[in-house]
Amino acid sequence: GAVVSQHPSRVICKSGTSVKIECRSLDFQATTMFWYRQFPKQSLMLMATSNEGSKATYEQGVEKDKFLINHASLTLSTLTVTSAHPEDSSFYICSAGTTGELFFGEGSRLTVL
Amino acid sequence: AQSVTQPDIHITVSEGASLELRCNYSYGATPYLFWYVQSPGQGLQLLLKYFSGDTLVQGIKGFEAEFKRSQSSFNLRKPSVHWSDAAEYFCAVGENFGNEKLTFGTGTRLTIIP
C-alpha cells in the first residue's frame, strides 16, 4: 500500500532553536498533505493543510509564523517549528491521501528542553 | 461543524473476549467514517472506513464496524481480541470522499489482559 514517511522520528532541541520535520509520500504524488499535533494521551488535532505550490491553510488558533509549512513538491511537505519552546513539545503526524484513502506517517516526537 | 465522540477513554478486556468500541458523530450530511489504530509512538493505521452502501463494513485484523444513521453511531467490534490488539483506537469523520481532512475523536485505549 501507499506509504508516507516522516523524518526525524525523534528530535530533541534547545529552547529557541528551530526544528524541521519532513513528510514524504514515497510511492504516490500528493497535492495536499495534512499536519496534525497530538498531545500525550490525547487525540490528533489538525494544524494545517499543506498545498503543493501554494500557501498552507492553518486551522484556527495555530500560529502560522510559529509553524512554517512548505510543500515544494508533490512528494514532500515540511513543517518547521520556529523558535521552539517547551510547550511545543508534542507528537507531530502528517498524512497524505491517494485513491480515496488517507495514509499517515509514523510521527515525529519533538522534545524542547 | 462536525464532531466525534468516543465515550470510553479506556477499556480493558480479556484475551479471547469480544470487543465493542463506541463512536458517535455529529455531522449534517452523509458522513465519511473511519477507524484508525495507533500503537505507542507510532502513526495511525486504517482499520476500516464507511462511505456508502452496506452499513456493516469489514476491516483488517478481524475488525468490523456498523454504521447506524438513526443513532449517529459507528461502533467498532471484534468477536475475539488478541493481545496484539492492545493499542489506541480513534474514530474519525471526514467531509468528503477521499483525502480530505479528518476530525478525530479523543480515542479509546484498549488494554488486553491474559
Coordinates of C-alpha atoms in Angstrom, one line a residue:
Chain A
G1 CA 0.0 0.0 0.0
A2 CA 0.9 3.7 -0.2
V3 CA 3.5 4.8 2.3
V4 CA 4.0 8.2 4.0
S5 CA 7.3 8.6 5.8
Q6 CA 8.3 11.2 8.3
H7 CA 11.8 12.2 9.4
P8 CA 13.1 12.5 12.0
S9 CA 11.1 10.2 14.2
R10 CA 12.5 11.8 17.3
V11 CA 14.2 15.2 17.9
I12 CA 15.4 16.9 20.9
C13 CA 16.4 20.6 20.7
K14 CA 17.1 23.5 22.9
S15 CA 14.6 26.2 23.6
G16 CA 14.9 29.0 20.9
T17 CA 16.1 26.8 18.1
S18 CA 14.1 25.8 15.0
V19 CA 13.3 22.3 14.0
K20 CA 12.3 20.9 10.6
I21 CA 10.2 17.8 10.1
E22 CA 9.8 16.2 6.7
C23 CA 6.8 14.3 5.4
R24 CA 7.2 12.3 2.2
S25 CA 4.8 10.3 0.1
L26 CA 7.0 7.5 -1.1
D27 CA 5.1 6.0 -3.9
F28 CA 2.4 8.5 -4.9
Q29 CA 2.1 12.2 -5.5
A30 CA 0.2 14.3 -3.0
T31 CA -1.1 17.7 -3.9
T32 CA -2.4 18.0 -0.4
M33 CA -0.9 16.9 2.9
F34 CA -2.1 17.4 6.4
W35 CA -0.2 18.1 9.6
Y36 CA -1.6 17.0 13.0
R37 CA -0.4 17.6 16.5
Q38 CA -1.0 15.1 19.3
F39 CA -0.5 15.8 23.0
P40 CA 0.1 12.9 25.3
K41 CA -2.9 10.6 25.7
Q42 CA -5.0 12.9 23.6
S43 CA -6.4 12.9 20.1
L44 CA -5.0 14.3 16.9
M45 CA -5.6 18.0 16.3
L46 CA -5.4 19.2 12.7
M47 CA -2.9 22.1 12.5
A48 CA -2.8 22.9 8.8
T49 CA -3.4 21.7 5.3
S50 CA -0.3 21.8 3.1
N51 CA -1.0 22.6 -0.5
E52 CA 1.7 21.9 -3.2
G53 CA 2.8 25.1 -4.8
S54 CA 0.8 27.5 -2.6
K55 CA 0.4 28.7 0.9
A56 CA -0.7 26.3 3.7
T57 CA -4.2 26.7 5.2
Y58 CA -4.0 26.9 9.0
E59 CA -6.6 25.9 11.5
Q60 CA -7.9 28.5 13.9
G61 CA -5.6 29.1 16.8
V62 CA -2.5 27.7 15.0
E63 CA 0.3 30.3 14.7
K64 CA 1.4 30.3 11.1
D65 CA 4.6 32.2 11.9
K66 CA 5.4 29.6 14.5
F67 CA 4.7 26.6 12.4
L68 CA 6.0 27.1 8.9
I69 CA 4.8 24.7 6.3
N70 CA 6.4 24.3 2.9
H71 CA 5.1 22.0 0.2
A72 CA 7.6 22.5 -2.5
S73 CA 7.0 19.3 -4.5
L74 CA 4.3 16.6 -4.9
T75 CA 6.1 14.2 -2.6
L76 CA 7.4 16.5 0.2
S77 CA 6.0 18.7 2.8
T78 CA 8.0 20.2 5.6
L79 CA 6.9 21.6 9.0
T80 CA 9.4 23.9 10.7
V81 CA 8.8 24.8 14.3
T82 CA 10.5 28.1 14.7
S83 CA 12.0 29.4 18.0
A84 CA 10.8 26.3 19.7
H85 CA 9.8 26.4 23.4
P86 CA 9.0 23.5 25.8
E87 CA 5.2 24.0 25.2
D88 CA 5.9 23.0 21.6
S89 CA 6.9 19.5 22.7
S90 CA 4.5 17.1 21.1
F91 CA 4.0 14.3 18.6
Y92 CA 3.6 15.7 15.1
I93 CA 2.0 13.5 12.5
C94 CA 1.5 14.1 8.8
S95 CA -0.9 12.5 6.4
A96 CA -1.5 12.4 2.6
G97 CA -4.1 10.8 0.5
T98 CA -4.4 8.8 -2.7
T99 CA -7.2 6.7 -4.3
G100 CA -9.7 7.6 -1.6
E101 CA -7.6 6.7 1.4
L102 CA -5.6 8.8 3.8
F103 CA -2.2 7.5 4.9
F104 CA -0.3 8.6 8.0
G105 CA 3.3 9.0 8.7
E106 CA 5.0 7.3 11.6
G107 CA 5.0 10.6 13.5
S108 CA 7.8 12.8 14.9
R109 CA 8.3 13.3 18.6
L110 CA 9.7 16.7 19.4
T111 CA 11.1 17.5 22.8
V112 CA 12.2 21.0 23.5
L113 CA 14.4 21.4 26.5
Chain B
A1 CA -19.2 21.7 12.4
Q2 CA -18.6 18.0 12.6
S3 CA -17.5 16.3 15.8
V4 CA -16.8 12.8 17.0
T5 CA -17.3 11.4 20.5
Q6 CA -15.7 8.3 21.9
P7 CA -17.3 7.9 25.3
D8 CA -14.9 5.3 26.6
I9 CA -11.4 6.6 27.4
H10 CA -10.1 3.2 28.5
I11 CA -11.4 -0.3 28.1
T12 CA -9.9 -3.5 29.4
V13 CA -10.9 -6.9 28.1
S14 CA -9.6 -10.4 28.4
E15 CA -7.9 -12.0 25.6
G16 CA -10.4 -14.0 23.5
A17 CA -13.3 -11.9 24.7
S18 CA -15.4 -9.8 22.3
L19 CA -14.9 -6.1 22.0
E20 CA -17.0 -3.1 21.1
L21 CA -15.7 0.4 21.0
R22 CA -18.2 3.2 20.7
C23 CA -18.2 6.1 18.4
N24 CA -20.8 8.8 17.9
Y25 CA -20.6 11.6 15.4
S26 CA -22.3 14.8 14.6
Y27 CA -22.5 15.9 11.0
G28 CA -25.2 17.4 8.9
A29 CA -24.8 15.4 5.7
T30 CA -23.8 11.9 5.0
P31 CA -20.6 11.3 6.9
Y32 CA -17.5 9.5 5.8
L33 CA -16.4 7.5 8.8
F34 CA -13.1 5.9 9.7
W35 CA -11.5 3.8 12.4
Y36 CA -7.7 4.0 13.0
V37 CA -5.4 2.2 15.3
Q38 CA -2.3 3.6 16.8
S39 CA 0.4 1.7 18.6
P40 CA 2.5 3.5 21.2
G41 CA 4.8 6.1 19.5
Q42 CA 3.6 5.2 16.1
G43 CA 1.5 6.7 13.3
L44 CA -2.1 5.7 12.5
Q45 CA -3.2 2.6 10.6
L46 CA -6.6 2.5 8.9
L47 CA -8.7 -0.4 10.1
L48 CA -11.8 0.3 8.1
K49 CA -13.9 3.0 6.5
Y50 CA -17.5 3.7 5.6
F51 CA -18.6 5.9 2.6
S52 CA -21.8 4.4 1.5
G53 CA -23.6 1.1 0.8
D54 CA -23.7 -1.8 3.2
T55 CA -23.7 -0.4 6.7
L56 CA -21.7 -3.2 8.1
V57 CA -18.1 -2.8 7.0
Q58 CA -15.3 -5.3 7.3
G59 CA -11.8 -4.2 8.0
I60 CA -8.3 -5.6 8.6
K61 CA -7.3 -7.7 11.6
G62 CA -10.8 -9.1 12.0
F63 CA -12.4 -5.8 12.9
E64 CA -15.8 -4.7 11.7
A65 CA -18.0 -1.6 12.3
E66 CA -21.6 -0.9 11.8
F67 CA -23.0 2.5 10.6
K68 CA -26.3 3.3 12.3
R69 CA -27.6 6.6 11.0
S70 CA -30.6 6.7 13.4
Q71 CA -28.1 6.6 16.3
S72 CA -25.4 8.6 14.7
S73 CA -23.0 5.8 15.6
F74 CA -20.2 3.8 14.0
N75 CA -19.1 1.3 16.7
L76 CA -16.1 -0.9 16.1
R77 CA -16.3 -4.6 17.0
K78 CA -14.2 -7.7 17.1
P79 CA -15.5 -11.1 18.2
S80 CA -12.3 -12.3 19.8
V81 CA -9.4 -10.0 20.8
H82 CA -5.8 -10.9 20.7
W83 CA -3.0 -9.5 22.9
S84 CA -1.6 -7.7 19.9
D85 CA -4.8 -5.6 19.7
A86 CA -3.8 -3.5 22.7
A87 CA -3.5 0.0 21.3
E88 CA -5.2 3.3 21.0
Y89 CA -8.2 3.4 18.7
F90 CA -9.5 6.6 17.0
C91 CA -12.8 7.1 15.3
A92 CA -12.8 9.9 12.7
V93 CA -15.2 11.7 10.4
G94 CA -14.5 13.3 7.1
E95 CA -16.4 15.8 5.0
N96 CA -15.7 14.4 1.6
F97 CA -14.7 11.2 -0.2
G98 CA -11.1 10.7 -0.4
N99 CA -8.2 12.5 1.2
E100 CA -9.9 15.4 2.9
K101 CA -9.0 16.5 6.4
L102 CA -10.5 14.4 9.2
T103 CA -11.9 15.2 12.6
F104 CA -10.8 12.7 15.2
G105 CA -12.4 11.5 18.4
T106 CA -10.5 11.6 21.6
G107 CA -9.5 7.9 21.3
T108 CA -10.1 4.8 23.4
R109 CA -7.2 3.0 24.9
L110 CA -7.6 -0.8 24.8
T111 CA -5.8 -3.0 27.3
I112 CA -5.8 -6.7 26.9
I113 CA -5.4 -9.0 30.0
P114 CA -4.4 -12.6 29.8

